[in-house]
Amino acid sequence: QVQLVESGGGLVQAGGSLRLSCAASGLTVTSRGMGWFRQAPGKEREFVAAISWSGGSTYYADSVKGRFTISRDNAKNTVYLQMNSLKPEDTAVYNCAVRTPGGSYYDRSAYAYWGQGTQVTVSS
């Protein structure tokens, strides 16, 4: 059974930082691309960032480019999202997901497994 568990969310003031983690079990994700998505209340889930299986390629939404950094530790089967200079509009539930081989990094329909999510709240 594949399980993705996100952690590291919380309440932070604007301008602050958080580091999200996504630990995978039941599936070796070392050969799979991974992504982070988020969903704010009343909005659709949107792409945030993704990383190739090797970590050699990364992809970001324009809204987070330069502020967020995605990385992975394949030895730990874990993906991270470092979020700096947080803004109130970053408030959302953040989910990690495992990309289907050959699928788009940006399209949520290309991801096969999803975690339950972690809440990030940024106060102004």
JSON list of C-alpha atoms in Angstrom, two decimals:
[
{"chain": "A", "resi": 1, "resn": "GLN", "atom": "CA", "xyz": [0.00, 0.00, 0.00]},
{"chain": "A", "resi": 2, "resn": "VAL", "atom": "CA", "xyz": [1.43, 3.33, -1.08]},
{"chain": "A", "resi": 3, "resn": "GLN", "atom": "CA", "xyz": [1.43, 6.02, 1.57]},
{"chain": "A", "resi": 4, "resn": "LEU", "atom": "CA", "xyz": [2.64, 9.60, 1.38]},
{"chain": "A", "resi": 5, "resn": "VAL", "atom": "CA", "xyz": [2.79, 11.55, 4.62]},
{"chain": "A", "resi": 6, "resn": "GLU", "atom": "CA", "xyz": [3.31, 15.29, 4.58]},
{"chain": "A", "resi": 7, "resn": "SER", "atom": "CA", "xyz": [4.54, 17.25, 7.58]},
{"chain": "A", "resi": 8, "resn": "GLY", "atom": "CA", "xyz": [5.95, 20.64, 8.47]},
{"chain": "A", "resi": 9, "resn": "GLY", "atom": "CA", "xyz": [2.93, 22.83, 7.92]},
{"chain": "A", "resi": 10, "resn": "GLY", "atom": "CA", "xyz": [1.75, 25.40, 10.42]},
{"chain": "A", "resi": 11, "resn": "LEU", "atom": "CA", "xyz": [1.01, 29.04, 11.10]},
{"chain": "A", "resi": 12, "resn": "VAL", "atom": "CA", "xyz": [3.64, 31.61, 10.15]},
{"chain": "A", "resi": 13, "resn": "GLN", "atom": "CA", "xyz": [3.75, 35.36, 9.69]},
{"chain": "A", "resi": 14, "resn": "ALA", "atom": "CA", "xyz": [4.18, 36.90, 6.28]},
{"chain": "A", "resi": 15, "resn": "GLY", "atom": "CA", "xyz": [7.84, 36.91, 5.34]},
{"chain": "A", "resi": 16, "resn": "GLY", "atom": "CA", "xyz": [8.53, 33.79, 7.34]},
{"chain": "A", "resi": 17, "resn": "SER", "atom": "CA", "xyz": [9.65, 30.33, 6.27]},
{"chain": "A", "resi": 18, "resn": "LEU", "atom": "CA", "xyz": [8.48, 26.74, 6.50]},
{"chain": "A", "resi": 19, "resn": "ARG", "atom": "CA", "xyz": [9.92, 23.45, 5.32]},
{"chain": "A", "resi": 20, "resn": "LEU", "atom": "CA", "xyz": [7.51, 20.76, 4.24]},
{"chain": "A", "resi": 21, "resn": "SER", "atom": "CA", "xyz": [8.46, 17.09, 4.10]},
{"chain": "A", "resi": 22, "resn": "CYS", "atom": "CA", "xyz": [6.82, 14.23, 2.24]},
{"chain": "A", "resi": 23, "resn": "ALA", "atom": "CA", "xyz": [7.81, 10.73, 3.30]},
{"chain": "A", "resi": 24, "resn": "ALA", "atom": "CA", "xyz": [6.85, 7.84, 1.01]},
{"chain": "A", "resi": 25, "resn": "SER", "atom": "CA", "xyz": [6.30, 4.24, 1.98]},
{"chain": "A", "resi": 26, "resn": "GLY", "atom": "CA", "xyz": [5.04, 1.21, 0.11]},
{"chain": "A", "resi": 27, "resn": "LEU", "atom": "CA", "xyz": [6.64, 2.51, -3.06]},
{"chain": "A", "resi": 28, "resn": "THR", "atom": "CA", "xyz": [10.21, 3.27, -3.92]},
{"chain": "A", "resi": 29, "resn": "VAL", "atom": "CA", "xyz": [10.00, 6.72, -5.40]},
{"chain": "A", "resi": 30, "resn": "THR", "atom": "CA", "xyz": [13.65, 6.99, -6.30]},
{"chain": "A", "resi": 31, "resn": "SER", "atom": "CA", "xyz": [12.80, 6.43, -9.97]},
{"chain": "A", "resi": 32, "resn": "ARG", "atom": "CA", "xyz": [9.71, 8.64, -9.98]},
{"chain": "A", "resi": 33, "resn": "GLY", "atom": "CA", "xyz": [9.17, 12.35, -10.34]},
{"chain": "A", "resi": 34, "resn": "MET", "atom": "CA", "xyz": [7.47, 14.00, -7.38]},
{"chain": "A", "resi": 35, "resn": "GLY", "atom": "CA", "xyz": [5.39, 17.13, -7.08]},
{"chain": "A", "resi": 36, "resn": "TRP", "atom": "CA", "xyz": [3.79, 19.52, -4.62]},
{"chain": "A", "resi": 37, "resn": "PHE", "atom": "CA", "xyz": [0.36, 20.97, -5.18]},
{"chain": "A", "resi": 38, "resn": "ARG", "atom": "CA", "xyz": [-1.81, 23.23, -3.04]},
{"chain": "A", "resi": 39, "resn": "GLN", "atom": "CA", "xyz": [-5.46, 24.03, -2.64]},
{"chain": "A", "resi": 40, "resn": "ALA", "atom": "CA", "xyz": [-6.81, 27.15, -1.02]},
{"chain": "A", "resi": 41, "resn": "PRO", "atom": "CA", "xyz": [-10.42, 27.40, 0.21]},
{"chain": "A", "resi": 42, "resn": "GLY", "atom": "CA", "xyz": [-12.80, 27.87, -2.70]},
{"chain": "A", "resi": 43, "resn": "LYS", "atom": "CA", "xyz": [-10.08, 27.34, -5.29]},
{"chain": "A", "resi": 44, "resn": "GLU", "atom": "CA", "xyz": [-8.91, 24.48, -7.44]},
{"chain": "A", "resi": 45, "resn": "ARG", "atom": "CA", "xyz": [-5.81, 22.52, -6.61]},
{"chain": "A", "resi": 46, "resn": "GLU", "atom": "CA", "xyz": [-2.83, 24.10, -8.32]},
{"chain": "A", "resi": 47, "resn": "PHE", "atom": "CA", "xyz": [0.70, 23.08, -9.18]},
{"chain": "A", "resi": 48, "resn": "VAL", "atom": "CA", "xyz": [3.45, 24.44, -6.94]},
{"chain": "A", "resi": 49, "resn": "ALA", "atom": "CA", "xyz": [6.68, 22.60, -7.71]},
{"chain": "A", "resi": 50, "resn": "ALA", "atom": "CA", "xyz": [8.04, 19.31, -9.04]},
{"chain": "A", "resi": 51, "resn": "ILE", "atom": "CA", "xyz": [11.31, 17.46, -9.23]},
{"chain": "A", "resi": 52, "resn": "SER", "atom": "CA", "xyz": [12.66, 14.72, -11.47]},
{"chain": "A", "resi": 53, "resn": "TRP", "atom": "CA", "xyz": [13.65, 11.33, -10.08]},
{"chain": "A", "resi": 54, "resn": "SER", "atom": "CA", "xyz": [17.31, 12.28, -9.92]},
{"chain": "A", "resi": 55, "resn": "GLY", "atom": "CA", "xyz": [16.71, 15.78, -8.61]},
{"chain": "A", "resi": 56, "resn": "GLY", "atom": "CA", "xyz": [18.49, 17.15, -11.65]},
{"chain": "A", "resi": 57, "resn": "SER", "atom": "CA", "xyz": [15.43, 18.97, -12.97]},
{"chain": "A", "resi": 58, "resn": "THR", "atom": "CA", "xyz": [13.04, 21.14, -11.02]},
{"chain": "A", "resi": 59, "resn": "TYR", "atom": "CA", "xyz": [9.87, 22.95, -12.04]},
{"chain": "A", "resi": 60, "resn": "TYR", "atom": "CA", "xyz": [8.01, 25.80, -10.34]},
{"chain": "A", "resi": 61, "resn": "ALA", "atom": "CA", "xyz": [4.83, 27.76, -10.66]},
{"chain": "A", "resi": 62, "resn": "ASP", "atom": "CA", "xyz": [5.51, 31.39, -11.49]},
{"chain": "A", "resi": 63, "resn": "SER", "atom": "CA", "xyz": [3.87, 32.45, -8.24]},
{"chain": "A", "resi": 64, "resn": "VAL", "atom": "CA", "xyz": [6.51, 30.68, -6.11]},
{"chain": "A", "resi": 65, "resn": "LYS", "atom": "CA", "xyz": [9.59, 30.91, -8.31]},
{"chain": "A", "resi": 66, "resn": "GLY", "atom": "CA", "xyz": [12.50, 32.41, -6.41]},
{"chain": "A", "resi": 67, "resn": "ARG", "atom": "CA", "xyz": [10.82, 31.82, -3.03]},
{"chain": "A", "resi": 68, "resn": "PHE", "atom": "CA", "xyz": [10.28, 28.04, -2.88]},
{"chain": "A", "resi": 69, "resn": "THR", "atom": "CA", "xyz": [12.81, 25.28, -3.40]},
{"chain": "A", "resi": 70, "resn": "ILE", "atom": "CA", "xyz": [11.98, 21.62, -3.98]},
{"chain": "A", "resi": 71, "resn": "SER", "atom": "CA", "xyz": [14.54, 18.94, -3.20]},
{"chain": "A", "resi": 72, "resn": "ARG", "atom": "CA", "xyz": [14.66, 15.22, -2.50]},
{"chain": "A", "resi": 73, "resn": "ASP", "atom": "CA", "xyz": [16.65, 12.66, -0.56]},
{"chain": "A", "resi": 74, "resn": "ASN", "atom": "CA", "xyz": [16.26, 9.34, -2.31]},
{"chain": "A", "resi": 75, "resn": "ALA", "atom": "CA", "xyz": [18.04, 7.50, 0.47]},
{"chain": "A", "resi": 76, "resn": "LYS", "atom": "CA", "xyz": [15.19, 8.56, 2.75]},
{"chain": "A", "resi": 77, "resn": "ASN", "atom": "CA", "xyz": [12.44, 8.27, 0.13]},
{"chain": "A", "resi": 78, "resn": "THR", "atom": "CA", "xyz": [11.53, 11.84, 1.02]},
{"chain": "A", "resi": 79, "resn": "VAL", "atom": "CA", "xyz": [10.81, 15.06, -0.85]},
{"chain": "A", "resi": 80, "resn": "TYR", "atom": "CA", "xyz": [11.02, 18.54, 0.65]},
{"chain": "A", "resi": 81, "resn": "LEU", "atom": "CA", "xyz": [9.61, 21.96, -0.09]},
{"chain": "A", "resi": 82, "resn": "GLN", "atom": "CA", "xyz": [11.47, 24.89, 1.43]},
{"chain": "A", "resi": 83, "resn": "MET", "atom": "CA", "xyz": [9.21, 27.91, 1.47]},
{"chain": "A", "resi": 84, "resn": "ASN", "atom": "CA", "xyz": [10.69, 31.33, 2.11]},
{"chain": "A", "resi": 85, "resn": "SER", "atom": "CA", "xyz": [9.26, 34.86, 2.01]},
{"chain": "A", "resi": 86, "resn": "LEU", "atom": "CA", "xyz": [5.80, 33.45, 2.58]},
{"chain": "A", "resi": 87, "resn": "LYS", "atom": "CA", "xyz": [2.78, 35.54, 1.66]},
{"chain": "A", "resi": 88, "resn": "PRO", "atom": "CA", "xyz": [-0.84, 35.35, 2.85]},
{"chain": "A", "resi": 89, "resn": "GLU", "atom": "CA", "xyz": [-1.80, 34.10, -0.62]},
{"chain": "A", "resi": 90, "resn": "ASP", "atom": "CA", "xyz": [0.35, 31.01, 0.00]},
{"chain": "A", "resi": 91, "resn": "THR", "atom": "CA", "xyz": [-2.20, 29.86, 2.57]},
{"chain": "A", "resi": 92, "resn": "ALA", "atom": "CA", "xyz": [-3.50, 26.45, 1.48]},
{"chain": "A", "resi": 93, "resn": "VAL", "atom": "CA", "xyz": [-3.41, 22.74, 2.09]},
{"chain": "A", "resi": 94, "resn": "TYR", "atom": "CA", "xyz": [-0.22, 21.42, 0.51]},
{"chain": "A", "resi": 95, "resn": "ASN", "atom": "CA", "xyz": [-0.13, 17.90, -0.93]},
{"chain": "A", "resi": 96, "resn": "CYS", "atom": "CA", "xyz": [2.72, 15.89, -2.32]},
{"chain": "A", "resi": 97, "resn": "ALA", "atom": "CA", "xyz": [2.21, 13.39, -5.12]},
{"chain": "A", "resi": 98, "resn": "VAL", "atom": "CA", "xyz": [4.01, 10.78, -7.20]},
{"chain": "A", "resi": 99, "resn": "ARG", "atom": "CA", "xyz": [4.19, 11.46, -10.91]},
{"chain": "A", "resi": 100, "resn": "THR", "atom": "CA", "xyz": [3.24, 8.82, -13.45]},
{"chain": "A", "resi": 101, "resn": "PRO", "atom": "CA", "xyz": [6.20, 8.09, -15.76]},
{"chain": "A", "resi": 102, "resn": "GLY", "atom": "CA", "xyz": [5.96, 10.19, -18.90]},
{"chain": "A", "resi": 103, "resn": "GLY", "atom": "CA", "xyz": [3.26, 12.43, -17.49]},
{"chain": "A", "resi": 104, "resn": "SER", "atom": "CA", "xyz": [3.41, 16.21, -17.33]},
{"chain": "A", "resi": 105, "resn": "TYR", "atom": "CA", "xyz": [5.10, 17.63, -14.26]},
{"chain": "A", "resi": 106, "resn": "TYR", "atom": "CA", "xyz": [2.57, 20.48, -14.17]},
{"chain": "A", "resi": 107, "resn": "ASP", "atom": "CA", "xyz": [-0.69, 18.58, -14.58]},
{"chain": "A", "resi": 108, "resn": "ARG", "atom": "CA", "xyz": [-2.26, 17.13, -11.46]},
{"chain": "A", "resi": 109, "resn": "SER", "atom": "CA", "xyz": [-3.93, 14.40, -13.54]},
{"chain": "A", "resi": 110, "resn": "ALA", "atom": "CA", "xyz": [-0.45, 12.99, -14.25]},
{"chain": "A", "resi": 111, "resn": "TYR", "atom": "CA", "xyz": [0.09, 12.11, -10.60]},
{"chain": "A", "resi": 112, "resn": "ALA", "atom": "CA", "xyz": [-0.93, 8.69, -9.35]},
{"chain": "A", "resi": 113, "resn": "TYR", "atom": "CA", "xyz": [-0.56, 8.82, -5.57]},
{"chain": "A", "resi": 114, "resn": "TRP", "atom": "CA", "xyz": [-1.38, 11.63, -3.19]},
{"chain": "A", "resi": 115, "resn": "GLY", "atom": "CA", "xyz": [-0.81, 12.39, 0.47]},
{"chain": "A", "resi": 116, "resn": "GLN", "atom": "CA", "xyz": [-3.46, 13.75, 2.83]},
{"chain": "A", "resi": 117, "resn": "GLY", "atom": "CA", "xyz": [-1.91, 17.18, 2.94]},
{"chain": "A", "resi": 118, "resn": "THR", "atom": "CA", "xyz": [-0.57, 19.62, 5.48]},
{"chain": "A", "resi": 119, "resn": "GLN", "atom": "CA", "xyz": [-2.08, 23.01, 6.27]},
{"chain": "A", "resi": 120, "resn": "VAL", "atom": "CA", "xyz": [0.01, 26.12, 5.73]},
{"chain": "A", "resi": 121, "resn": "THR", "atom": "CA", "xyz": [-1.42, 29.39, 7.05]},
{"chain": "A", "resi": 122, "resn": "VAL", "atom": "CA", "xyz": [0.36, 32.69, 6.50]},
{"chain": "A", "resi": 123, "resn": "SER", "atom": "CA", "xyz": [-0.87, 35.64, 8.53]},
{"chain": "A", "resi": 124, "resn": "SER", "atom": "CA", "xyz": [-0.46, 39.23, 7.38]}
]
